[in-house]
């Protein structure tokens, strides 16, 4: 937010998130970054987990007959979300990724008139060209709450969330879990949005900022308990990293391919113009070459969108820690990591100048977390 204000960037932003990132995306979509800080500082272990018993193993045994099973109840997390979520406060396009446990696929719950147009445009394509059949419109605050709760429902630790929604004239009911299971970094949804904005000439694609979790630690012998719960959390940690890395790499690969193919089409067009060929023939051939080579024959143009990857410079800690002081530290580290990437990136020069040293120092010295009374 501070960077956009400093650079006077006023174009639309689409916030896309999964798991805890979905909660971040929602609060940022309300255009109130300060509320995001307050949100996480209000999330204490006792409020979210209600854990009077410190051992998750004991809690698991006591809840073995609970259906659907989970080590912790989601009542505390739901209460926190209900106290902050309202569909009417959303000011920017929002996409919340959640995994449809019933059907075994990722779903994207969204709130935005702009994305309404994107979904409607996709529905008019031939069935084999459609890409947004997994998008579901958030129409009420209750549905928003359930989508956020579902996206944050880490398997085993929190119970799945049952959601019923009307979709294309049919009533659809399913159990949903952590959006990170389907795609911890839902760049595909960001790509569809960026491509649509460009195709419909609503503006130029800005920089896509991908915020990632810290990469898996290298375990040292004897320093990592090999009990059930540590094995489970470690498995999720590695799964997310292994699943995310090629997805982010594919974004860069597509950018490179699009730039290369556009360069070739441009060179081919320049050669055609030197051959004294009628201009209408040149235009026709150029359009055809763009569809066949740049868009790979698809109905929707492929576009190049620069991506900045924000990766934590320090460990974020246990995802179930829910400690206000740790949240404060993570927020401050994340802010500094983002400023560093914005200053160092050369990709920004295509859209906006990189963060200058003077501007960097101005933002670095700007407090983001209010002092405790």
mmCIF file of C-alpha atoms in Angstrom:
data_model
loop_
_atom_site.group_PDB
_atom_site.id
_atom_site.type_symbol
_atom_site.label_atom_id
_atom_site.label_comp_id
_atom_site.label_asym_id
_atom_site.label_seq_id
_atom_site.Cartn_x
_atom_site.Cartn_y
_atom_site.Cartn_z
ATOM 1 C CA UNK A 1 0.000 0.000 0.000
ATOM 2 C CA UNK A 2 2.757 2.432 0.969
ATOM 3 C CA UNK A 3 4.633 1.727 -2.277
ATOM 4 C CA UNK A 4 1.523 2.283 -4.423
ATOM 5 C CA UNK A 5 0.825 5.594 -2.669
ATOM 6 C CA UNK A 6 4.424 6.735 -3.056
ATOM 7 C CA UNK A 7 4.483 5.874 -6.773
ATOM 8 C CA UNK A 8 0.908 7.125 -7.328
ATOM 9 C CA UNK A 9 -0.200 3.761 -8.768
ATOM 10 C CA UNK A 10 -3.970 3.834 -9.050
ATOM 11 C CA UNK A 11 -4.778 0.927 -11.344
ATOM 12 C CA UNK A 12 -6.908 -1.993 -10.115
ATOM 13 C CA UNK A 13 -5.278 -4.674 -8.000
ATOM 14 C CA UNK A 14 -6.524 -8.236 -7.816
ATOM 15 C CA UNK A 15 -5.714 -9.998 -4.559
ATOM 16 C CA UNK A 16 -5.446 -13.781 -4.848
ATOM 17 C CA UNK A 17 -4.728 -16.011 -1.867
ATOM 18 C CA UNK A 18 -4.859 -19.505 -0.453
ATOM 19 C CA UNK A 19 -4.684 -20.729 3.151
ATOM 20 C CA UNK A 20 -3.493 -17.910 5.455
ATOM 21 C CA UNK A 21 -2.803 -15.946 2.271
ATOM 22 C CA UNK A 22 -6.563 -15.902 1.628
ATOM 23 C CA UNK A 23 -7.124 -14.031 4.894
ATOM 24 C CA UNK A 24 -4.364 -11.579 3.945
ATOM 25 C CA UNK A 25 -5.868 -11.137 0.472
ATOM 26 C CA UNK A 26 -9.326 -10.363 1.863
ATOM 27 C CA UNK A 27 -8.120 -7.728 4.335
ATOM 28 C CA UNK A 28 -5.925 -6.062 1.690
ATOM 29 C CA UNK A 29 -8.854 -6.082 -0.754
ATOM 30 C CA UNK A 30 -10.701 -3.868 1.729
ATOM 31 C CA UNK A 31 -7.903 -1.310 1.138
ATOM 32 C CA UNK A 32 -6.925 -1.230 4.783
ATOM 33 C CA UNK A 33 -3.436 -2.604 5.415
ATOM 34 C CA UNK A 34 -3.572 -1.408 9.029
ATOM 35 C CA UNK A 35 -6.489 -3.761 9.669
ATOM 36 C CA UNK A 36 -4.340 -6.668 8.469
ATOM 37 C CA UNK A 37 -1.820 -5.948 11.215
ATOM 38 C CA UNK A 38 -4.558 -5.710 13.838
ATOM 39 C CA UNK A 39 -6.147 -8.910 12.517
ATOM 40 C CA UNK A 40 -3.052 -11.043 13.082
ATOM 41 C CA UNK A 41 -2.188 -9.423 16.395
ATOM 42 C CA UNK A 42 -5.648 -10.405 17.638
ATOM 43 C CA UNK A 43 -5.044 -14.039 16.663
ATOM 44 C CA UNK A 44 -3.724 -15.578 19.870
ATOM 45 C CA UNK A 45 -3.302 -19.295 20.473
ATOM 46 C CA UNK A 46 -6.018 -19.382 23.128
ATOM 47 C CA UNK A 47 -8.497 -17.539 20.883
ATOM 48 C CA UNK A 48 -7.866 -19.632 17.761
ATOM 49 C CA UNK A 49 -7.034 -23.076 19.116
ATOM 50 C CA UNK A 50 -8.656 -22.852 22.545
ATOM 51 C CA UNK A 51 -5.820 -25.118 23.564
ATOM 52 C CA UNK A 52 -5.772 -25.636 27.302
ATOM 53 C CA UNK A 53 -4.132 -28.991 26.645
ATOM 54 C CA UNK A 54 -0.712 -28.254 25.200
ATOM 55 C CA UNK A 55 -0.193 -31.640 23.537
ATOM 56 C CA UNK A 56 -1.875 -32.044 20.133
ATOM 57 C CA UNK A 57 -1.586 -35.816 20.625
ATOM 58 C CA UNK A 58 -3.845 -35.701 23.685
ATOM 59 C CA UNK A 59 -6.306 -33.447 21.872
ATOM 60 C CA UNK A 60 -6.337 -35.838 18.909
ATOM 61 C CA UNK A 61 -7.163 -38.784 21.175
ATOM 62 C CA UNK A 62 -9.974 -36.858 22.880
ATOM 63 C CA UNK A 63 -11.462 -35.881 19.507
ATOM 64 C CA UNK A 64 -11.124 -39.236 17.725
ATOM 65 C CA UNK A 65 -14.899 -39.660 17.576
ATOM 66 C CA UNK A 66 -15.466 -36.148 16.237
ATOM 67 C CA UNK A 67 -16.866 -36.046 12.698
ATOM 68 C CA UNK A 68 -15.457 -34.612 10.614
ATOM 69 C CA UNK A 69 -12.275 -35.292 12.562
ATOM 70 C CA UNK A 70 -9.782 -32.560 13.443
ATOM 71 C CA UNK A 71 -7.328 -31.971 16.233
ATOM 72 C CA UNK A 72 -8.662 -28.471 16.814
ATOM 73 C CA UNK A 73 -12.086 -26.931 16.468
ATOM 74 C CA UNK A 74 -12.391 -24.099 13.943
ATOM 75 C CA UNK A 75 -14.759 -22.161 16.242
ATOM 76 C CA UNK A 76 -12.055 -19.708 17.344
ATOM 77 C CA UNK A 77 -10.841 -19.020 13.810
ATOM 78 C CA UNK A 78 -14.420 -18.636 12.582
ATOM 79 C CA UNK A 79 -15.162 -16.155 15.369
ATOM 80 C CA UNK A 80 -12.143 -14.052 14.363
ATOM 81 C CA UNK A 81 -13.150 -14.126 10.693
ATOM 82 C CA UNK A 82 -16.783 -13.237 11.479
ATOM 83 C CA UNK A 83 -15.624 -10.238 13.518
ATOM 84 C CA UNK A 84 -13.726 -8.866 10.511
ATOM 85 C CA UNK A 85 -15.348 -10.109 7.287
ATOM 86 C CA UNK A 86 -18.060 -8.290 5.356
ATOM 87 C CA UNK A 87 -18.611 -8.606 1.624
ATOM 88 C CA UNK A 88 -19.620 -4.940 1.356
ATOM 89 C CA UNK A 89 -16.154 -3.787 2.482
ATOM 90 C CA UNK A 90 -14.359 -5.353 -0.498
ATOM 91 C CA UNK A 91 -13.007 -2.597 -2.745
ATOM 92 C CA UNK A 92 -10.622 -4.521 -5.032
ATOM 93 C CA UNK A 93 -11.081 -7.778 -6.968
ATOM 94 C CA UNK A 94 -10.598 -10.734 -4.623
ATOM 95 C CA UNK A 95 -10.027 -14.443 -5.324
ATOM 96 C CA UNK A 96 -9.960 -16.978 -2.488
ATOM 97 C CA UNK A 97 -8.683 -20.434 -3.421
ATOM 98 C CA UNK A 98 -10.127 -23.436 -1.568
ATOM 99 C CA UNK A 99 -9.850 -27.146 -2.285
ATOM 100 C CA UNK A 100 -13.091 -28.978 -3.049
ATOM 101 C CA UNK A 101 -12.511 -32.135 -0.991
ATOM 102 C CA UNK A 102 -15.727 -33.693 -2.316
ATOM 103 C CA UNK A 103 -14.822 -33.400 -6.002
ATOM 104 C CA UNK A 104 -11.040 -33.356 -5.662
ATOM 105 C CA UNK A 105 -10.409 -30.045 -7.412
ATOM 106 C CA UNK A 106 -9.462 -26.437 -6.717
ATOM 107 C CA UNK A 107 -12.227 -23.825 -6.588
ATOM 108 C CA UNK A 108 -11.809 -20.064 -6.770
ATOM 109 C CA UNK A 109 -14.329 -18.020 -4.797
ATOM 110 C CA UNK A 110 -14.325 -14.424 -6.008
ATOM 111 C CA UNK A 111 -15.875 -11.026 -5.389
ATOM 112 C CA UNK A 112 -15.618 -8.507 -8.221
ATOM 113 C CA UNK A 113 -17.776 -7.097 -11.019
ATOM 114 C CA UNK A 114 -14.677 -7.106 -13.197
ATOM 115 C CA UNK A 115 -14.229 -10.839 -12.636
ATOM 116 C CA UNK A 116 -17.973 -11.282 -13.322
ATOM 117 C CA UNK A 117 -17.227 -10.035 -16.831
ATOM 118 C CA UNK A 118 -14.228 -12.353 -17.083
ATOM 119 C CA UNK A 119 -16.307 -15.397 -16.069
ATOM 120 C CA UNK A 120 -19.128 -14.433 -18.461
ATOM 121 C CA UNK A 121 -16.620 -13.988 -21.300
ATOM 122 C CA UNK A 122 -15.106 -17.400 -20.582
ATOM 123 C CA UNK A 123 -18.554 -19.062 -20.544
ATOM 124 C CA UNK A 124 -19.140 -17.887 -24.128
ATOM 125 C CA UNK A 125 -16.122 -19.817 -25.413
ATOM 126 C CA UNK A 126 -16.258 -23.345 -26.769
ATOM 127 C CA UNK A 127 -16.230 -25.924 -23.948
ATOM 128 C CA UNK A 128 -12.648 -27.015 -24.716
ATOM 129 C CA UNK A 129 -11.487 -23.379 -24.498
ATOM 130 C CA UNK A 130 -13.133 -22.541 -21.167
ATOM 131 C CA UNK A 131 -10.814 -22.140 -18.179
ATOM 132 C CA UNK A 132 -12.991 -20.635 -15.427
ATOM 133 C CA UNK A 133 -15.502 -23.359 -14.679
ATOM 134 C CA UNK A 134 -14.040 -23.569 -11.157
ATOM 135 C CA UNK A 135 -14.864 -19.924 -10.304
ATOM 136 C CA UNK A 136 -17.675 -19.369 -7.771
ATOM 137 C CA UNK A 137 -19.204 -15.945 -7.016
ATOM 138 C CA UNK A 138 -19.193 -14.714 -3.402
ATOM 139 C CA UNK A 139 -22.646 -13.182 -3.063
ATOM 140 C CA UNK A 140 -23.065 -12.877 0.693
ATOM 141 C CA UNK A 141 -20.987 -12.222 3.793
ATOM 142 C CA UNK A 142 -21.831 -15.727 5.028
ATOM 143 C CA UNK A 143 -20.340 -17.262 1.885
ATOM 144 C CA UNK A 144 -17.277 -15.030 2.237
ATOM 145 C CA UNK A 145 -16.783 -16.251 5.821
ATOM 146 C CA UNK A 146 -17.109 -19.890 4.786
ATOM 147 C CA UNK A 147 -14.706 -19.481 1.842
ATOM 148 C CA UNK A 148 -12.070 -17.865 4.078
ATOM 149 C CA UNK A 149 -12.558 -20.487 6.774
ATOM 150 C CA UNK A 150 -12.357 -23.319 4.231
ATOM 151 C CA UNK A 151 -9.214 -21.944 2.595
ATOM 152 C CA UNK A 152 -7.549 -21.884 6.036
ATOM 153 C CA UNK A 153 -8.667 -25.382 7.072
ATOM 154 C CA UNK A 154 -5.331 -27.214 7.283
ATOM 155 C CA UNK A 155 -6.160 -30.940 6.925
ATOM 156 C CA UNK A 156 -6.204 -32.914 10.186
ATOM 157 C CA UNK A 157 -5.634 -29.783 12.280
ATOM 158 C CA UNK A 158 -8.894 -28.012 11.339
ATOM 159 C CA UNK A 159 -12.137 -29.599 10.087
ATOM 160 C CA UNK A 160 -13.315 -29.252 6.488
ATOM 161 C CA UNK A 161 -16.045 -26.696 5.836
ATOM 162 C CA UNK A 162 -19.301 -27.560 4.095
ATOM 163 C CA UNK A 163 -20.345 -24.977 1.501
ATOM 164 C CA UNK A 164 -23.551 -24.889 -0.543
ATOM 165 C CA UNK A 165 -23.717 -22.512 -3.478
ATOM 166 C CA UNK A 166 -25.887 -21.931 -6.544
ATOM 167 C CA UNK A 167 -23.805 -22.309 -9.684
ATOM 168 C CA UNK A 168 -25.191 -21.997 -13.198
ATOM 169 C CA UNK A 169 -28.694 -22.842 -12.083
ATOM 170 C CA UNK A 170 -27.715 -25.842 -9.969
ATOM 171 C CA UNK A 171 -27.318 -26.206 -6.226
ATOM 172 C CA UNK A 172 -23.835 -27.450 -5.409
ATOM 173 C CA UNK A 173 -22.755 -28.767 -1.998
ATOM 174 C CA UNK A 174 -19.300 -29.935 -1.015
ATOM 175 C CA UNK A 175 -16.699 -30.162 1.731
ATOM 176 C CA UNK A 176 -13.773 -27.758 1.391
ATOM 177 C CA UNK A 177 -10.282 -27.719 2.892
ATOM 178 C CA UNK A 178 -7.090 -25.655 2.777
ATOM 179 C CA UNK A 179 -6.631 -23.927 -0.583
ATOM 180 C CA UNK A 180 -2.933 -24.758 -0.350
ATOM 181 C CA UNK A 181 -3.709 -28.437 -0.977
ATOM 182 C CA UNK A 182 -5.059 -27.605 -4.447
ATOM 183 C CA UNK A 183 -2.523 -24.853 -5.177
ATOM 184 C CA UNK A 184 -0.601 -23.042 -2.490
ATOM 185 C CA UNK A 185 0.348 -20.300 -4.944
ATOM 186 C CA UNK A 186 -2.736 -19.784 -7.177
ATOM 187 C CA UNK A 187 -0.899 -17.965 -9.976
ATOM 188 C CA UNK A 188 -3.230 -19.453 -12.596
ATOM 189 C CA UNK A 189 -6.110 -17.320 -11.323
ATOM 190 C CA UNK A 190 -3.870 -14.229 -11.320
ATOM 191 C CA UNK A 191 -2.852 -15.018 -14.902
ATOM 192 C CA UNK A 192 -6.475 -15.256 -16.074
ATOM 193 C CA UNK A 193 -7.262 -11.892 -14.484
ATOM 194 C CA UNK A 194 -4.193 -10.186 -15.992
ATOM 195 C CA UNK A 195 -4.878 -11.601 -19.426
ATOM 196 C CA UNK A 196 -8.507 -10.490 -19.345
ATOM 197 C CA UNK A 197 -7.649 -6.932 -18.262
ATOM 198 C CA UNK A 198 -5.275 -6.686 -21.219
ATOM 199 C CA UNK A 199 -7.624 -8.276 -23.753
ATOM 200 C CA UNK A 200 -10.532 -6.023 -22.787
ATOM 201 C CA UNK A 201 -8.225 -2.970 -22.767
ATOM 202 C CA UNK A 202 -9.072 -2.099 -19.156
ATOM 203 C CA UNK A 203 -5.428 -1.203 -18.649
ATOM 204 C CA UNK A 204 -1.867 -2.490 -18.839
ATOM 205 C CA UNK A 205 -0.683 -5.444 -16.808
ATOM 206 C CA UNK A 206 1.326 -4.285 -13.853
ATOM 207 C CA UNK A 207 3.718 -6.358 -11.841
ATOM 208 C CA UNK A 208 2.450 -9.609 -10.357
ATOM 209 C CA UNK A 209 3.773 -10.005 -6.819
ATOM 210 C CA UNK A 210 3.974 -13.608 -5.663
ATOM 211 C CA UNK A 211 4.358 -13.958 -1.878
ATOM 212 C CA UNK A 212 5.726 -17.383 -1.005
ATOM 213 C CA UNK A 213 6.227 -19.308 2.195
ATOM 214 C CA UNK A 214 9.727 -19.892 3.461
ATOM 215 C CA UNK A 215 11.339 -22.899 1.730
ATOM 216 C CA UNK A 216 11.618 -26.179 3.646
ATOM 217 C CA UNK A 217 14.425 -26.281 6.176
ATOM 218 C CA UNK A 218 17.192 -28.833 5.823
ATOM 219 C CA UNK A 219 16.693 -31.195 8.739
ATOM 220 C CA UNK A 220 19.618 -32.080 10.960
ATOM 221 C CA UNK A 221 19.925 -35.485 12.619
ATOM 222 C CA UNK A 222 18.409 -35.523 16.075
ATOM 223 C CA UNK A 223 17.060 -31.978 15.865
ATOM 224 C CA UNK A 224 13.623 -32.713 14.414
ATOM 225 C CA UNK A 225 11.216 -34.932 16.392
ATOM 226 C CA UNK A 226 9.929 -37.710 14.155
ATOM 227 C CA UNK A 227 6.532 -37.992 15.839
ATOM 228 C CA UNK A 228 3.211 -38.096 13.976
ATOM 229 C CA UNK A 229 2.487 -34.375 14.083
ATOM 230 C CA UNK A 230 5.966 -33.240 13.058
ATOM 231 C CA UNK A 231 5.932 -35.719 10.191
ATOM 232 C CA UNK A 232 2.527 -34.384 9.111
ATOM 233 C CA UNK A 233 3.545 -30.714 9.205
ATOM 234 C CA UNK A 234 6.849 -31.518 7.502
ATOM 235 C CA UNK A 235 5.004 -33.421 4.755
ATOM 236 C CA UNK A 236 2.705 -30.427 4.127
ATOM 237 C CA UNK A 237 5.688 -28.084 4.136
ATOM 238 C CA UNK A 238 7.612 -30.108 1.548
ATOM 239 C CA UNK A 239 4.470 -30.745 -0.525
ATOM 240 C CA UNK A 240 3.714 -27.046 -0.776
ATOM 241 C CA UNK A 241 7.268 -26.217 -1.824
ATOM 242 C CA UNK A 242 7.554 -29.029 -4.390
ATOM 243 C CA UNK A 243 4.102 -28.160 -5.768
ATOM 244 C CA UNK A 244 4.738 -24.409 -5.914
ATOM 245 C CA UNK A 245 8.245 -24.258 -7.394
ATOM 246 C CA UNK A 246 7.350 -25.540 -10.917
ATOM 247 C CA UNK A 247 4.183 -23.403 -11.002
ATOM 248 C CA UNK A 248 6.146 -20.212 -10.382
ATOM 249 C CA UNK A 249 8.871 -21.371 -12.811
ATOM 250 C CA UNK A 250 6.200 -21.938 -15.489
ATOM 251 C CA UNK A 251 5.116 -18.293 -15.167
ATOM 252 C CA UNK A 252 8.649 -17.136 -16.037
ATOM 253 C CA UNK A 253 8.849 -19.663 -18.869
ATOM 254 C CA UNK A 254 5.580 -18.438 -20.404
ATOM 255 C CA UNK A 255 6.765 -14.823 -20.137
ATOM 256 C CA UNK A 256 9.946 -15.727 -21.993
ATOM 257 C CA UNK A 257 8.051 -17.669 -24.668
ATOM 258 C CA UNK A 258 5.569 -14.833 -25.264
ATOM 259 C CA UNK A 259 8.322 -12.207 -25.573
ATOM 260 C CA UNK A 260 10.289 -14.433 -27.938
ATOM 261 C CA UNK A 261 7.288 -15.228 -30.141
ATOM 262 C CA UNK A 262 6.208 -11.574 -30.288
ATOM 263 C CA UNK A 263 9.718 -10.619 -31.352
ATOM 264 C CA UNK A 264 9.611 -13.196 -34.144
ATOM 265 C CA UNK A 265 6.185 -12.050 -35.343
ATOM 266 C CA UNK A 266 7.427 -8.439 -35.324
ATOM 267 C CA UNK A 267 10.513 -9.361 -37.368
ATOM 268 C CA UNK A 268 8.358 -11.361 -39.787
ATOM 269 C CA UNK A 269 5.950 -8.423 -40.175
ATOM 270 C CA UNK A 270 8.842 -6.056 -40.873
ATOM 271 C CA UNK A 271 10.077 -8.430 -43.567
ATOM 272 C CA UNK A 272 6.592 -8.574 -45.130
ATOM 273 C CA UNK A 273 6.429 -4.783 -45.313
ATOM 274 C CA UNK A 274 9.692 -4.752 -47.238
ATOM 275 C CA UNK A 275 8.244 -7.073 -49.895
ATOM 276 C CA UNK A 276 5.716 -4.590 -51.347
ATOM 277 C CA UNK A 277 2.781 -6.706 -50.244
ATOM 278 C CA UNK A 278 -0.613 -4.939 -49.843
ATOM 279 C CA UNK A 279 -1.128 -3.675 -46.292
ATOM 280 C CA UNK A 280 -4.428 -5.544 -45.787
ATOM 281 C CA UNK A 281 -2.672 -8.817 -46.628
ATOM 282 C CA UNK A 282 0.121 -7.988 -44.169
ATOM 283 C CA UNK A 283 -2.422 -7.236 -41.425
ATOM 284 C CA UNK A 284 -4.245 -10.489 -42.113
ATOM 285 C CA UNK A 285 -1.046 -12.555 -42.029
ATOM 286 C CA UNK A 286 0.164 -10.778 -38.866
ATOM 287 C CA UNK A 287 -3.093 -11.485 -37.028
ATOM 288 C CA UNK A 288 -2.919 -15.114 -38.084
ATOM 289 C CA UNK A 289 0.717 -15.412 -37.043
ATOM 290 C CA UNK A 290 -0.106 -13.909 -33.631
ATOM 291 C CA UNK A 291 -2.900 -16.442 -33.051
ATOM 292 C CA UNK A 292 -0.839 -19.431 -34.216
ATOM 293 C CA UNK A 293 2.528 -18.571 -32.693
ATOM 294 C CA UNK A 294 1.964 -16.187 -29.760
ATOM 295 C CA UNK A 295 -1.416 -17.487 -28.568
ATOM 296 C CA UNK A 296 -0.599 -21.075 -29.605
ATOM 297 C CA UNK A 297 -3.889 -21.202 -31.473
ATOM 298 C CA UNK A 298 -5.927 -20.442 -28.366
ATOM 299 C CA UNK A 299 -8.967 -18.202 -28.252
ATOM 300 C CA UNK A 300 -7.444 -15.962 -25.582
ATOM 301 C CA UNK A 301 -4.167 -14.066 -26.078
ATOM 302 C CA UNK A 302 -1.144 -15.119 -24.067
ATOM 303 C CA UNK A 303 0.495 -12.190 -22.323
ATOM 304 C CA UNK A 304 3.764 -11.451 -20.614
ATOM 305 C CA UNK A 305 3.375 -10.240 -17.030
ATOM 306 C CA UNK A 306 6.484 -9.581 -14.949
ATOM 307 C CA UNK A 307 6.483 -11.385 -11.622
ATOM 308 C CA UNK A 308 8.288 -10.460 -8.439
ATOM 309 C CA UNK A 309 8.803 -13.284 -5.955
ATOM 310 C CA UNK A 310 8.788 -12.327 -2.286
ATOM 311 C CA UNK A 311 10.371 -15.072 -0.220
ATOM 312 C CA UNK A 312 10.883 -14.708 3.542
ATOM 313 C CA UNK A 313 14.478 -14.018 4.584
ATOM 314 C CA UNK A 314 13.792 -15.626 7.957
ATOM 315 C CA UNK A 315 11.656 -18.566 9.066
ATOM 316 C CA UNK A 316 7.978 -17.744 9.601
ATOM 317 C CA UNK A 317 7.758 -20.324 12.363
ATOM 318 C CA UNK A 318 5.014 -22.821 13.153
ATOM 319 C CA UNK A 319 1.817 -22.010 11.189
ATOM 320 C CA UNK A 320 -0.202 -22.882 14.318
ATOM 321 C CA UNK A 321 1.819 -20.713 16.668
ATOM 322 C CA UNK A 322 -0.633 -17.766 16.719
ATOM 323 C CA UNK A 323 1.608 -15.522 18.795
ATOM 324 C CA UNK A 324 1.027 -11.736 18.458
ATOM 325 C CA UNK A 325 4.706 -10.944 19.030
ATOM 326 C CA UNK A 326 5.770 -13.457 16.373
ATOM 327 C CA UNK A 327 3.112 -12.037 14.036
ATOM 328 C CA UNK A 328 4.581 -8.582 14.577
ATOM 329 C CA UNK A 329 8.061 -9.816 13.719
ATOM 330 C CA UNK A 330 6.848 -11.639 10.592
ATOM 331 C CA UNK A 331 4.970 -8.547 9.388
ATOM 332 C CA UNK A 332 8.021 -6.342 9.841
ATOM 333 C CA UNK A 333 10.334 -8.865 8.139
ATOM 334 C CA UNK A 334 7.850 -9.265 5.278
ATOM 335 C CA UNK A 335 7.642 -5.501 4.800
ATOM 336 C CA UNK A 336 11.433 -5.213 4.629
ATOM 337 C CA UNK A 337 11.751 -8.201 2.271
ATOM 338 C CA UNK A 338 9.195 -6.635 -0.078
ATOM 339 C CA UNK A 339 10.951 -3.267 -0.124
ATOM 340 C CA UNK A 340 14.263 -4.971 -0.837
ATOM 341 C CA UNK A 341 12.830 -6.861 -3.827
ATOM 342 C CA UNK A 342 11.104 -3.728 -5.164
ATOM 343 C CA UNK A 343 14.368 -1.794 -5.012
ATOM 344 C CA UNK A 344 16.537 -4.515 -6.511
ATOM 345 C CA UNK A 345 14.226 -5.662 -9.305
ATOM 346 C CA UNK A 346 14.934 -4.525 -12.844
ATOM 347 C CA UNK A 347 11.553 -5.807 -13.994
ATOM 348 C CA UNK A 348 9.850 -2.810 -12.478
ATOM 349 C CA UNK A 349 11.462 -0.518 -15.059
ATOM 350 C CA UNK A 350 9.010 -1.769 -17.711
ATOM 351 C CA UNK A 351 6.034 -0.393 -15.777
ATOM 352 C CA UNK A 352 7.267 1.910 -13.074
ATOM 353 C CA UNK A 353 10.796 2.974 -12.075
ATOM 354 C CA UNK A 354 12.438 0.776 -9.458
ATOM 355 C CA UNK A 355 12.304 2.006 -5.918
ATOM 356 C CA UNK A 356 14.959 4.713 -5.633
ATOM 357 C CA UNK A 357 17.332 4.744 -2.687
ATOM 358 C CA UNK A 358 15.739 7.889 -1.288
ATOM 359 C CA UNK A 359 12.253 6.388 -1.583
ATOM 360 C CA UNK A 360 13.470 3.115 -0.110
ATOM 361 C CA UNK A 361 14.866 4.875 2.950
ATOM 362 C CA UNK A 362 11.629 6.833 3.299
ATOM 363 C CA UNK A 363 9.553 3.639 3.401
ATOM 364 C CA UNK A 364 12.053 1.726 5.536
ATOM 365 C CA UNK A 365 11.841 4.379 8.214
ATOM 366 C CA UNK A 366 8.050 4.428 8.128
ATOM 367 C CA UNK A 367 6.646 2.439 11.081
ATOM 368 C CA UNK A 368 4.070 -0.159 10.048
ATOM 369 C CA UNK A 369 3.227 -1.840 13.339
ATOM 370 C CA UNK A 370 1.861 0.442 16.070
ATOM 371 C CA UNK A 371 3.768 0.429 19.325
ATOM 372 C CA UNK A 372 2.164 -1.539 22.136
ATOM 373 C CA UNK A 373 0.688 0.712 24.856
#
